[in-house]
Short mmCIF file of C-alpha atoms in Angstrom, two decimals:
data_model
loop_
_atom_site.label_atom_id
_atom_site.label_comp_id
_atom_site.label_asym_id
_atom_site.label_seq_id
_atom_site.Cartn_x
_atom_site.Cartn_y
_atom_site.Cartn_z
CA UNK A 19 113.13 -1.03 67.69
CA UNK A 20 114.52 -4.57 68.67
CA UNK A 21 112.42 -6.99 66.31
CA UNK A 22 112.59 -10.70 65.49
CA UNK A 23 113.68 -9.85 61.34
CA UNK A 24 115.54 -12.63 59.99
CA UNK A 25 118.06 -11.13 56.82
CA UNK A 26 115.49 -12.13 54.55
CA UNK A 27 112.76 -10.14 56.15
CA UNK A 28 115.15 -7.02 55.89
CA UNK A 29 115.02 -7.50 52.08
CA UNK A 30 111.90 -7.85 51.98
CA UNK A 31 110.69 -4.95 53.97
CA UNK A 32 113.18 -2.86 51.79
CA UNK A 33 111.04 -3.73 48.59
CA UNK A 34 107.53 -3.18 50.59
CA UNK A 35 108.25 0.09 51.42
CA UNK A 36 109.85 1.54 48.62
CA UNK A 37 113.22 2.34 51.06
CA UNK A 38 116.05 4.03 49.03
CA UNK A 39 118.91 3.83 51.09
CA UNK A 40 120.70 1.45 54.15
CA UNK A 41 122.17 3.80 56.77
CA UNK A 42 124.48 1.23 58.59
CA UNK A 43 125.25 2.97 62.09
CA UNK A 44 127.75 1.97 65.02
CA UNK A 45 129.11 3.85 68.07
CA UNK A 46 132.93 5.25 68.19
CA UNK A 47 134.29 4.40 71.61
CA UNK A 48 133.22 7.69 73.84
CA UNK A 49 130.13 7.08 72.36
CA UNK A 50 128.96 9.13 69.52
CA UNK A 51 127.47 7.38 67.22
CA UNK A 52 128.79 7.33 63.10
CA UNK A 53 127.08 6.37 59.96
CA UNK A 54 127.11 5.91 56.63
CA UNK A 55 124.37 4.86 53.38
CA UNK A 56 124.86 2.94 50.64
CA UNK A 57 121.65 2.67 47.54
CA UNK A 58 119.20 -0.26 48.50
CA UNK A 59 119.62 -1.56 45.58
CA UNK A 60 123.09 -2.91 47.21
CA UNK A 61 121.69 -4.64 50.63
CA UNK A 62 121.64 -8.18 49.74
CA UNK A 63 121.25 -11.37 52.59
CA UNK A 64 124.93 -11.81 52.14
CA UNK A 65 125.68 -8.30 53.62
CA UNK A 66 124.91 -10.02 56.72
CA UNK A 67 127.08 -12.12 57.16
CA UNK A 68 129.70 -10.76 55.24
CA UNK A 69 129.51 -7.34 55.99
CA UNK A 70 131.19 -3.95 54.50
CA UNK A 71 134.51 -2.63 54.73
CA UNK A 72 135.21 0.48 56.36
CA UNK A 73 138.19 2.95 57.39
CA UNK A 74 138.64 2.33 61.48
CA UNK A 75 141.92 4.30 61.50
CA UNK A 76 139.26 7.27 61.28
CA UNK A 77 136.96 6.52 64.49
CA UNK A 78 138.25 7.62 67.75
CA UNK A 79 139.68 5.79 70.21
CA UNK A 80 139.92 2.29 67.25
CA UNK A 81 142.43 1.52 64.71
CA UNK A 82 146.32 2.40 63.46
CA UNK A 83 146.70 3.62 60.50
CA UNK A 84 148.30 0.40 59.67
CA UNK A 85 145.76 -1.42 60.45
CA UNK A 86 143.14 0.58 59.41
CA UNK A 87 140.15 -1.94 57.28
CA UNK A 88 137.25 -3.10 59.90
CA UNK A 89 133.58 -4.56 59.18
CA UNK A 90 130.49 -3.40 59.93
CA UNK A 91 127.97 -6.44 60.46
CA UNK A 92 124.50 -5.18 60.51
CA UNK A 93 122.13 -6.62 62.95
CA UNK A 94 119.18 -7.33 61.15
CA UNK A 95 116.63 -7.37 64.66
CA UNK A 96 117.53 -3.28 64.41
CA UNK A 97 115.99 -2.44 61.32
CA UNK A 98 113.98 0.83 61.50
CA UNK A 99 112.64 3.63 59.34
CA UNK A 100 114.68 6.67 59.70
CA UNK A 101 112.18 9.55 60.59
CA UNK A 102 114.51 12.52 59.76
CA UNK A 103 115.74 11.53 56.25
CA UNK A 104 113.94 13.49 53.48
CA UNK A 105 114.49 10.34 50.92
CA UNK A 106 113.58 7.01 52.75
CA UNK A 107 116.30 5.29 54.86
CA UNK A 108 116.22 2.51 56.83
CA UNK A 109 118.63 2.59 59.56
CA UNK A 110 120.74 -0.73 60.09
CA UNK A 111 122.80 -1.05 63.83
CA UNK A 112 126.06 -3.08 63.22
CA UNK A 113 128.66 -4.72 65.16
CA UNK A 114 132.06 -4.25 64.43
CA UNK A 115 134.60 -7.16 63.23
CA UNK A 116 138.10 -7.79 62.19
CA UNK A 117 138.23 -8.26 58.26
CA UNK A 118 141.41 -11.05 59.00
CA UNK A 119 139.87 -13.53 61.88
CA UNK A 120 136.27 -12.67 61.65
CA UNK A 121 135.82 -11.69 65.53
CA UNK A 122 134.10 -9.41 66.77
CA UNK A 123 136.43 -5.98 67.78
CA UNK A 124 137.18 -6.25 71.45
CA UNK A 125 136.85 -2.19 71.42
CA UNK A 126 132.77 -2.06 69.86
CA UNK A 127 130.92 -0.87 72.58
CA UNK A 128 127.75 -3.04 71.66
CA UNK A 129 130.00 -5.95 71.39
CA UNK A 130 131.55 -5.25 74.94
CA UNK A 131 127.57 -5.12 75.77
CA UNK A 132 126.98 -8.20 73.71
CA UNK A 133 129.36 -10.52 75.95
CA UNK A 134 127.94 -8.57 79.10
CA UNK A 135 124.79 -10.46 78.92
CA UNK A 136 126.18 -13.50 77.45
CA UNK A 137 128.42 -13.83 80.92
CA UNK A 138 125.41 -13.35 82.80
CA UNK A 139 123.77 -16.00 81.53
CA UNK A 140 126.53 -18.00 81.79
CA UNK A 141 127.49 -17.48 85.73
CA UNK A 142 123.94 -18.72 85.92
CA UNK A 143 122.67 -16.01 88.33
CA UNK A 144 120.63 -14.97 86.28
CA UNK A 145 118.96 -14.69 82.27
CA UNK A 146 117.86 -11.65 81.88
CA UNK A 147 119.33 -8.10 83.20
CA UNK A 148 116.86 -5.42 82.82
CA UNK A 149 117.70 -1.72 82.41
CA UNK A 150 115.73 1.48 83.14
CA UNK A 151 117.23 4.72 82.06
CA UNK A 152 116.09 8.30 83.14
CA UNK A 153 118.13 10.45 81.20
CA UNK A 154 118.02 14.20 81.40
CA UNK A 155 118.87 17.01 78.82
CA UNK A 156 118.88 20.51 77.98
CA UNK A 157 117.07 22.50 75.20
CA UNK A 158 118.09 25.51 74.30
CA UNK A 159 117.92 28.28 71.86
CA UNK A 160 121.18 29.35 71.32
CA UNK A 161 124.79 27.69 72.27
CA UNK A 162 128.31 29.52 71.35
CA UNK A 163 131.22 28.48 72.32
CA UNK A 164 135.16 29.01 71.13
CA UNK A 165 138.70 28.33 72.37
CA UNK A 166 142.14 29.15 70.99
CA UNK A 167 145.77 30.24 71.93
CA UNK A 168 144.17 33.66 73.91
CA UNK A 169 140.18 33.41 73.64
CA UNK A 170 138.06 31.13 75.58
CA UNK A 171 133.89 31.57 76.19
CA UNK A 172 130.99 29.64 76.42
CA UNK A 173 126.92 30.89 76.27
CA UNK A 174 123.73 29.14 76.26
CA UNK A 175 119.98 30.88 76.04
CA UNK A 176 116.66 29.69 76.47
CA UNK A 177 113.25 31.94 76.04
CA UNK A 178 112.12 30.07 79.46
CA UNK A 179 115.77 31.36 81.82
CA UNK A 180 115.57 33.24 84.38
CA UNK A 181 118.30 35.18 83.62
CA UNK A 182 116.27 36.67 80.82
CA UNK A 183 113.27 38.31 83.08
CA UNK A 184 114.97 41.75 82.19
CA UNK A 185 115.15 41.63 78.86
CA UNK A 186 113.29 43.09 75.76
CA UNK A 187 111.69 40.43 73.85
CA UNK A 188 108.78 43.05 72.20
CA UNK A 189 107.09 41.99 74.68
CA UNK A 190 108.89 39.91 77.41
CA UNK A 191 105.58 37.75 78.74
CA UNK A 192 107.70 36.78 82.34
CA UNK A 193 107.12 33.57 82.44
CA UNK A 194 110.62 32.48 83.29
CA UNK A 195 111.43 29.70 85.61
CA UNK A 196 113.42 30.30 88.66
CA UNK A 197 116.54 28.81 89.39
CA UNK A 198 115.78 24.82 90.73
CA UNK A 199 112.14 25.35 90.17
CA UNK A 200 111.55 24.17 87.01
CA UNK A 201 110.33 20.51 88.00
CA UNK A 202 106.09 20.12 86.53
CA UNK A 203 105.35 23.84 86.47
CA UNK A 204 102.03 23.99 83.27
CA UNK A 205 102.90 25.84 80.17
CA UNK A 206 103.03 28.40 79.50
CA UNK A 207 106.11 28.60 82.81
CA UNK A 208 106.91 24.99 80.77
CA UNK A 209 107.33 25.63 77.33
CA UNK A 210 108.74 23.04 75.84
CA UNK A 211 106.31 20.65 76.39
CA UNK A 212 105.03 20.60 73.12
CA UNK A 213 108.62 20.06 71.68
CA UNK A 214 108.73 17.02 74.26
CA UNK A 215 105.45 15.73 73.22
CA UNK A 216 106.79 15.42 69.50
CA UNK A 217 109.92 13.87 70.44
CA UNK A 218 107.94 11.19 72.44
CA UNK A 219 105.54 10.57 69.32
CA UNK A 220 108.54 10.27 67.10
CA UNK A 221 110.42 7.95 69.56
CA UNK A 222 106.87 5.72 69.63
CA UNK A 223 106.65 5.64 65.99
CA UNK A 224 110.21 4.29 65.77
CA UNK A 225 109.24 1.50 68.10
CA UNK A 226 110.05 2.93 71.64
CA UNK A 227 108.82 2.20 74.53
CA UNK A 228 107.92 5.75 76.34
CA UNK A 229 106.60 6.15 79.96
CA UNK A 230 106.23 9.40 80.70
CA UNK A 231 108.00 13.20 79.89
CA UNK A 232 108.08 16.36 81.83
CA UNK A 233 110.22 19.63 82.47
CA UNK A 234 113.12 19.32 84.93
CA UNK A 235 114.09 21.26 87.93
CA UNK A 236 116.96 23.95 85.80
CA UNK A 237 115.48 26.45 84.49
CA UNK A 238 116.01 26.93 80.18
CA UNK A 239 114.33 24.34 79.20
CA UNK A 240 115.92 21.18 81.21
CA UNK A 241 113.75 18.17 80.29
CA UNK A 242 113.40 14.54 81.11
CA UNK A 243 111.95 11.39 78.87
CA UNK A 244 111.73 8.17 80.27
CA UNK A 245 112.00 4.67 78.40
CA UNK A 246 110.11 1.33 79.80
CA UNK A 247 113.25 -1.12 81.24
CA UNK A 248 114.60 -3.31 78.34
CA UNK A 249 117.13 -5.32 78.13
CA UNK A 250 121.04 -4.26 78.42
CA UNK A 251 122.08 -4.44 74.83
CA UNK A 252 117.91 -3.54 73.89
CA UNK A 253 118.17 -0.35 75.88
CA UNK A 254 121.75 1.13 75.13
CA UNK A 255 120.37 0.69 71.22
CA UNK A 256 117.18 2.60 72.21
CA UNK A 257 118.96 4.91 73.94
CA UNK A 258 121.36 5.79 71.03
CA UNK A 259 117.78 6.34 68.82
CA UNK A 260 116.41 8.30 72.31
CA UNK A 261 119.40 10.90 71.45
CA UNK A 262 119.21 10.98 67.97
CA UNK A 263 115.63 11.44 67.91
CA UNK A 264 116.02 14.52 70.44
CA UNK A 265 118.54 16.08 68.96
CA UNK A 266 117.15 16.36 65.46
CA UNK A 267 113.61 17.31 66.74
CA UNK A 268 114.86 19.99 68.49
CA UNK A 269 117.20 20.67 65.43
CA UNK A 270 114.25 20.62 63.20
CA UNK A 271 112.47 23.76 65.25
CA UNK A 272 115.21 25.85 65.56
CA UNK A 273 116.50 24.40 69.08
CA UNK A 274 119.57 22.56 70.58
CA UNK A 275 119.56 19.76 72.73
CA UNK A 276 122.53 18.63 74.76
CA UNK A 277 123.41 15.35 77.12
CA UNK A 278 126.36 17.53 78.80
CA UNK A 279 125.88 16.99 82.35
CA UNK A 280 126.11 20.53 83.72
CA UNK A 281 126.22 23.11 81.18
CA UNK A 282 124.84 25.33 83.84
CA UNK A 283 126.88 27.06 86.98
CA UNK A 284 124.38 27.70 89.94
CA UNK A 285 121.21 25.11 89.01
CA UNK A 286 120.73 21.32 88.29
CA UNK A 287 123.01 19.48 86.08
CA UNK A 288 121.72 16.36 83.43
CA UNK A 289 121.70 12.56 85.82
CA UNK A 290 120.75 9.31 84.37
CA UNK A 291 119.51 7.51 87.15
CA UNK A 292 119.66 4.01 86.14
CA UNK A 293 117.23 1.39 87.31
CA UNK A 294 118.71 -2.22 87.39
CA UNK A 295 116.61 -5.61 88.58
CA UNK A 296 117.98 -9.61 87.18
CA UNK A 297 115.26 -12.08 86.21
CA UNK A 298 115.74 -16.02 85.36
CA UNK A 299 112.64 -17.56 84.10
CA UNK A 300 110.82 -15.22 84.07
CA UNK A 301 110.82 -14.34 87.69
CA UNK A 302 112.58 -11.29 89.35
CA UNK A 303 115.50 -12.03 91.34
CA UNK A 304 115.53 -8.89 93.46
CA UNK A 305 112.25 -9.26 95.86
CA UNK A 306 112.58 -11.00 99.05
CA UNK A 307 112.00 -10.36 103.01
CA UNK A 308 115.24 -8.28 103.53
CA UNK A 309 115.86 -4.53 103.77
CA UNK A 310 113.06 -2.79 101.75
CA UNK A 311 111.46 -5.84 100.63
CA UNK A 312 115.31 -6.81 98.42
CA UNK A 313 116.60 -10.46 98.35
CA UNK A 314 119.92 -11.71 99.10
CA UNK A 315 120.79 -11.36 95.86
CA UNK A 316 119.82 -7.58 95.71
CA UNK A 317 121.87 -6.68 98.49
CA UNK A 318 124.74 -8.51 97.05
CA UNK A 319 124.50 -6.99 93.89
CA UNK A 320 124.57 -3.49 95.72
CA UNK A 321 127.64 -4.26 97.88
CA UNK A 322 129.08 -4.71 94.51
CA UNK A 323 128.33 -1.48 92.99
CA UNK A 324 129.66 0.40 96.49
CA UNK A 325 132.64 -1.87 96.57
CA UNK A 326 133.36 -0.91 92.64
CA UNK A 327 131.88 2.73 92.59
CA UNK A 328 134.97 4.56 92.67
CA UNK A 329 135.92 2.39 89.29
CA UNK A 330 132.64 2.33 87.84
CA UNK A 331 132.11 6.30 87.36
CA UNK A 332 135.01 5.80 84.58
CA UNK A 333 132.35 4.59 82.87
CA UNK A 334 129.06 6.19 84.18
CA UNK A 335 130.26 9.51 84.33
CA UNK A 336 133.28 9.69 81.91
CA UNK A 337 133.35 13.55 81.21
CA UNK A 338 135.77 16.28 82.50
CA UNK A 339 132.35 18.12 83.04
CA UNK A 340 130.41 15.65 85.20
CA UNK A 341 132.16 16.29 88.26
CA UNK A 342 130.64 19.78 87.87
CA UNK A 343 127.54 17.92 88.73
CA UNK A 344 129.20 15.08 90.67
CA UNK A 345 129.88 17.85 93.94
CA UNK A 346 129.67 17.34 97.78
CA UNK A 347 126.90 19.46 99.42
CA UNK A 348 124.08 19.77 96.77
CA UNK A 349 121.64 17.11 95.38
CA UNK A 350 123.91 15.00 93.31
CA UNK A 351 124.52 11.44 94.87
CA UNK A 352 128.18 11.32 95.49
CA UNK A 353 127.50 9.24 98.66
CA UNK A 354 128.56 5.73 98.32
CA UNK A 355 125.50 4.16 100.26
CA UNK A 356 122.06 2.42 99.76
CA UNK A 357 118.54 3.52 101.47
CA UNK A 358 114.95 2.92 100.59
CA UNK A 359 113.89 6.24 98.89
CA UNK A 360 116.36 8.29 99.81
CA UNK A 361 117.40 10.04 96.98
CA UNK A 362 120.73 11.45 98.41
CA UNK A 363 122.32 7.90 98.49
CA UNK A 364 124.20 6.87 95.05
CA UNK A 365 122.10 3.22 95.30
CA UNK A 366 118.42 3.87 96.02
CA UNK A 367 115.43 1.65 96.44
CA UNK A 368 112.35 2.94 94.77
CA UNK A 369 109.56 1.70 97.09
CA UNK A 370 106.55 3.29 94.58
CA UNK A 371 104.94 -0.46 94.08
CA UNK A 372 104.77 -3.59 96.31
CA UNK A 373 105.01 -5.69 93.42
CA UNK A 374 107.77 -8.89 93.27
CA UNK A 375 108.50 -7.47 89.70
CA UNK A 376 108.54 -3.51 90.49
CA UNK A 377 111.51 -4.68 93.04
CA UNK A 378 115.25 -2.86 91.54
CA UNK A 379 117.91 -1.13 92.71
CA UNK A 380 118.29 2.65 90.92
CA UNK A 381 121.85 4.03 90.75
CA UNK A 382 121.89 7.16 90.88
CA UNK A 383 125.24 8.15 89.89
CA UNK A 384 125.53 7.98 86.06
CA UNK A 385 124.78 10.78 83.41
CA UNK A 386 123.64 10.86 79.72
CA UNK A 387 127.10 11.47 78.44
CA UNK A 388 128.12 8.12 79.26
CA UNK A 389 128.58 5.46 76.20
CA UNK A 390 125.50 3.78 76.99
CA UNK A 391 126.86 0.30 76.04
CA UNK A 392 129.87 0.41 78.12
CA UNK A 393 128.06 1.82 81.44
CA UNK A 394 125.51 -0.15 81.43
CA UNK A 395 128.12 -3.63 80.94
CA UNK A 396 130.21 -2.12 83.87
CA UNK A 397 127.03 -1.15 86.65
CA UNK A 398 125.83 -5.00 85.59
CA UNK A 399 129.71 -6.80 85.87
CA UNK A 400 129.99 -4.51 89.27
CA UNK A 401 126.83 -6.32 90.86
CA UNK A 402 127.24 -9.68 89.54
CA UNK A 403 130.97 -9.35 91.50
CA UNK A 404 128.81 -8.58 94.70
CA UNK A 405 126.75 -11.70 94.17
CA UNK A 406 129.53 -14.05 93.10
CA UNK A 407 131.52 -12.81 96.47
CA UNK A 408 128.54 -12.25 98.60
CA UNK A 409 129.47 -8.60 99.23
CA UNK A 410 127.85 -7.38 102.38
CA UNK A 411 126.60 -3.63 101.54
CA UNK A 412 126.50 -2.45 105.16
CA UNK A 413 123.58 -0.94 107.25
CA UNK A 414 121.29 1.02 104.77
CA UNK A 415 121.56 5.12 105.27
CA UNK A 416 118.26 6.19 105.85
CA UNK A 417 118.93 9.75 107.29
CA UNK A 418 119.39 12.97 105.03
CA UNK A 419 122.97 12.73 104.33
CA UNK A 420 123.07 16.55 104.08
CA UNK A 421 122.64 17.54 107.58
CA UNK A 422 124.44 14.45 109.15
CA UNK A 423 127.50 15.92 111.63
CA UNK A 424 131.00 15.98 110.47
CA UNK A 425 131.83 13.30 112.03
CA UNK A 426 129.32 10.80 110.60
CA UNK A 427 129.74 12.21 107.25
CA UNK A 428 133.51 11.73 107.57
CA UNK A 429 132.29 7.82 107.38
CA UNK A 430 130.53 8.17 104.52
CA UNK A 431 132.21 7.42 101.06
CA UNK A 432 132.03 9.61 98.18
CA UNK A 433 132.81 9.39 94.54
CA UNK A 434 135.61 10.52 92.91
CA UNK A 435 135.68 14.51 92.84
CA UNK A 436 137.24 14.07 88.78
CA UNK A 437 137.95 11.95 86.16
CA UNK A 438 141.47 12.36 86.55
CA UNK A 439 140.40 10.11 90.08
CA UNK A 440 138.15 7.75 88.25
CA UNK A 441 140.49 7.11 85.59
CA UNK A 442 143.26 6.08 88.73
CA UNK A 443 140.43 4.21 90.60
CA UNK A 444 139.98 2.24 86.91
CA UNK A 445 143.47 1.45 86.87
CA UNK A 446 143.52 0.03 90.13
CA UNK A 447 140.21 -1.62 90.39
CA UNK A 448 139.51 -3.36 86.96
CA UNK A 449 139.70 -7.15 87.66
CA UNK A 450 135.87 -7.49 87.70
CA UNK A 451 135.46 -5.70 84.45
CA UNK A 452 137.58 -8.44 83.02
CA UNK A 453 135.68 -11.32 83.67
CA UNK A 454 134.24 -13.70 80.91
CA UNK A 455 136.45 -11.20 78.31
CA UNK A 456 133.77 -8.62 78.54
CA UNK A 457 136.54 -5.88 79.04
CA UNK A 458 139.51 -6.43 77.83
CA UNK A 459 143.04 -5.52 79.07
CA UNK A 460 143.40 -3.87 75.30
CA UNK A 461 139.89 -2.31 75.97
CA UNK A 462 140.41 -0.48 79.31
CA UNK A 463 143.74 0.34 78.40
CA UNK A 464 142.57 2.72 75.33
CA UNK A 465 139.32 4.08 77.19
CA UNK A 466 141.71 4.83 80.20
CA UNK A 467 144.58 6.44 78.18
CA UNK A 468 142.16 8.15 75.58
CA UNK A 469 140.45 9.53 78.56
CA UNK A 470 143.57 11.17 79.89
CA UNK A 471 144.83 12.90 76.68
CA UNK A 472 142.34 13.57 74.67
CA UNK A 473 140.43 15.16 77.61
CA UNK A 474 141.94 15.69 81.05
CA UNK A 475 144.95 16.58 79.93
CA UNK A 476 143.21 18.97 77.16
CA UNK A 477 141.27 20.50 79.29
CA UNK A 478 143.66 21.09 82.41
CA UNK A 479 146.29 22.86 79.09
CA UNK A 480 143.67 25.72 78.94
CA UNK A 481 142.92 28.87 81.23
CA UNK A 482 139.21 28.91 82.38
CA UNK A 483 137.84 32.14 82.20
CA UNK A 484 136.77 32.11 85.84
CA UNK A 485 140.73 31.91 86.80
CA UNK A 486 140.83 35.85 85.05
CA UNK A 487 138.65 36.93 87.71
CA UNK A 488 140.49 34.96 90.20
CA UNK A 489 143.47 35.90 89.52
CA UNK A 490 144.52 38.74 86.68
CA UNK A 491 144.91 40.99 89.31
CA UNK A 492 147.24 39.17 91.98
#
């Protein structure tokens, strides 16, 4: 995706391949992306660096109404063919500006992302930061869902649940997956595989890089597709194509796909474990002859995110619904420690290669509805504070956190049980984020208070339908 086009070359490749329409695309601030197309006949090289007006009175969490006309500056390195679009498109990723002084809007995620890496290089730690996503999803066959003054439901299917062993499907095969044992069963137990393999080959022909894909433990139809490490601002653009590309494969045979953490009660929710490793010249920064073969630097850069973790789910998990998944007790890493391989631990060391350059920390904590821009600026501001302050991380956790005694575990740190907690941790803990203007004060102020109404607050206004059987009778 990422590509070394000059504005010219954009032209150029327009006229080549016959393209009929730009689709200029940026993300809204909780981190759906928008769009919109204009005839190819209008991209010209001075698009680029004069860019096209817009309404940002209209995308969440941005403008007043007073204030309303914004830019969209297309990026011309992000050029790709749009493989959905039954007339050819190419799809343009901008950056968002101010129409009056030219700079760049301090509330564009991929600009926040933008001077993320820019204040890495600058502290001189480091040049590079690369990023390794595992981001896990649903697929389903059928979602409802509807909520008013005195109604309120949800209900998701899949072919492939358990909870459908009973029924009539003329005939009902039974090859349903059990509940938490849906992780590399064969077809035909796995059968979406075939739905994965085309949303791989689509993601490769747009440029992706694509390691490996394979069902995940739920049962209807959880999956997982993993991207090679990029990176920051690389990878949070491939990882807004990853979604797209998911969602409208599925779309196009008659299947959802969803990034909601835990649309589930009673079987694995949707993580993003996040791998994380800093490079300058070349060379990886996070080997060395400490704890599970980490550097200095490493273990720095961990005491950071512990020290900030409490803040940083804001960003990593910033849904009402990912504390479903985010709970004491099961497989979720809520612990706020670091061990080699232990996967119980919200900061694990994978320990699957000796190599210098395989060495990175994975946090475990995040999930795929995060803005992938924002998260992955906050995990990387978090451990460059542990470096610049030399943050000691502690003794590592190497035990099963699950079956420690009460009294040990009463030690052990855990995430925020909400976001109405993250949001207050935010608040309170912010100073890092602020550094080298990544965040700003104007920034974290909107995400926090945006946060609060349009979501906490809206969801804590309505009845849950499990409260009926609570409580209708008391």
């Amino acid at each position: 995706m990422q590509n070394d086009f000059t504005p010219k070359d954009v032209v150029q490749l327009v006229k080549d391949q016959d393209i009929k329409f730009i689709d200029f695309r940026f993300m809204d601030y909780p981190g759906l992306q928008q769009h919109f197309s204009v005839p190819a006949a209008e991209l010209e090289e001075e698009i680029f660096e004069a860019g096209l007006g817009f309404d940002g009175s209209s995308i969440r969490g941005w403008q007043g109404i007073h204030e309303s006309d914004m830019l969209v500056m297309p990026d011309p390195r992000t050029a790709t063919v749009d493989p959905f679009f039954q007339i050819k498109t190419l799809i343009l990723y901008c950056n968002i500006l101010d129409p009056i002084t030219k700079e760049r809007y301090t509330r564009d995620p991929r600009n926040i992302a933008q001077k993320a890496e820019a204040y890495l290089a600058s502290t001189g730690i480091a040049d590079m930061a690369y990023i390794g996503p595992e981001a896990e999803f649903f697929i389903f066959d059928d979602v409802q869902f509807h909520q008013d003054a005195q109604t309120g439901f949800y209900a998701v299917d899949s072919q492939e649940a358990i909870w459908n062993s009973g029924r009539d499907e003329g005939p009902n095969l039974g090859y349903k997956l059990r509940h938490k044992e849906g992780y590399f069963p064969l077809p035909p137990a796995d059968s979406t595989h075939d739905l994965r393999a085309e949303m791989v080959q689509v993601m490769m022909d747009c440029g992706l890089n694509v390691e490996c894909h394979h069902h995940e433990v739920a049962t209807a139809g959880q999956a997982e597709i993993d991207l090679r490490f990029d990176g920051l601002v690389t990878m949070a653009d491939q990882l807004t194509l990853y979604k797209y590309i998911i969602k409208n494969v599925a779309n196009k045979h008659g299947k959802t796909a969803t990034f909601m953490p835990k649309p589930l009660f009673g079987d694995n929710g949707s993580g993003m474990h996040t791998h994380v490793s800093l490079w300058k010249g070349g060379n990886p920064l996070f080997a060395g002859d400490k704890y599970a073969g980490l550097s200095q630097e490493c273990l720095w850069f961990i005491g950071g995110l512990l020290k900030h973790a409490d803040a940083l789910v804001a960003f990593t998990n910033p849904t009402t619904n990912s504390y479903k998944r985010l709970v004491p007790g099961y497989e979720a890493p809520v612990n706020i420690a670091y061990s080699a391989r232990n996967r119980s631990a919200c900061c694990r060391i994978p320990m699957y290669s000796p190599s210098p350059k395989a060495k990175r920390v994975e946090f475990r904590v995040p999930d795929p509805s995060c803005n992938p821009y924002m998260a992955f600026s906050a995990i990387l501001m978090a451990g460059l504070d542990g470096i610049q302050n030399k943050i000691d991380p502690g003794e590592p956790m190497d035990k099963n956190l699950y079956d420690l005694p009460p009294e040990e575990k009463a030690n052990i740190r855990q995430v925020p049980g909400s976001l109405a907690r993250a949001l207050e941790c935010l608040e309170k803990d912010r100073e890092f984020l602020l550094r080298g203007d990544v965040f700003t004060a104007d920034a974290l102020d909107t995400w926090i208070d945006y946060k609060r109404v349009e979501e906490v607050e809206a969801v804590n206004l309505r009845p849950h339908p499990h409260e009926f059987y609570l409580y209708y009778d008391i």
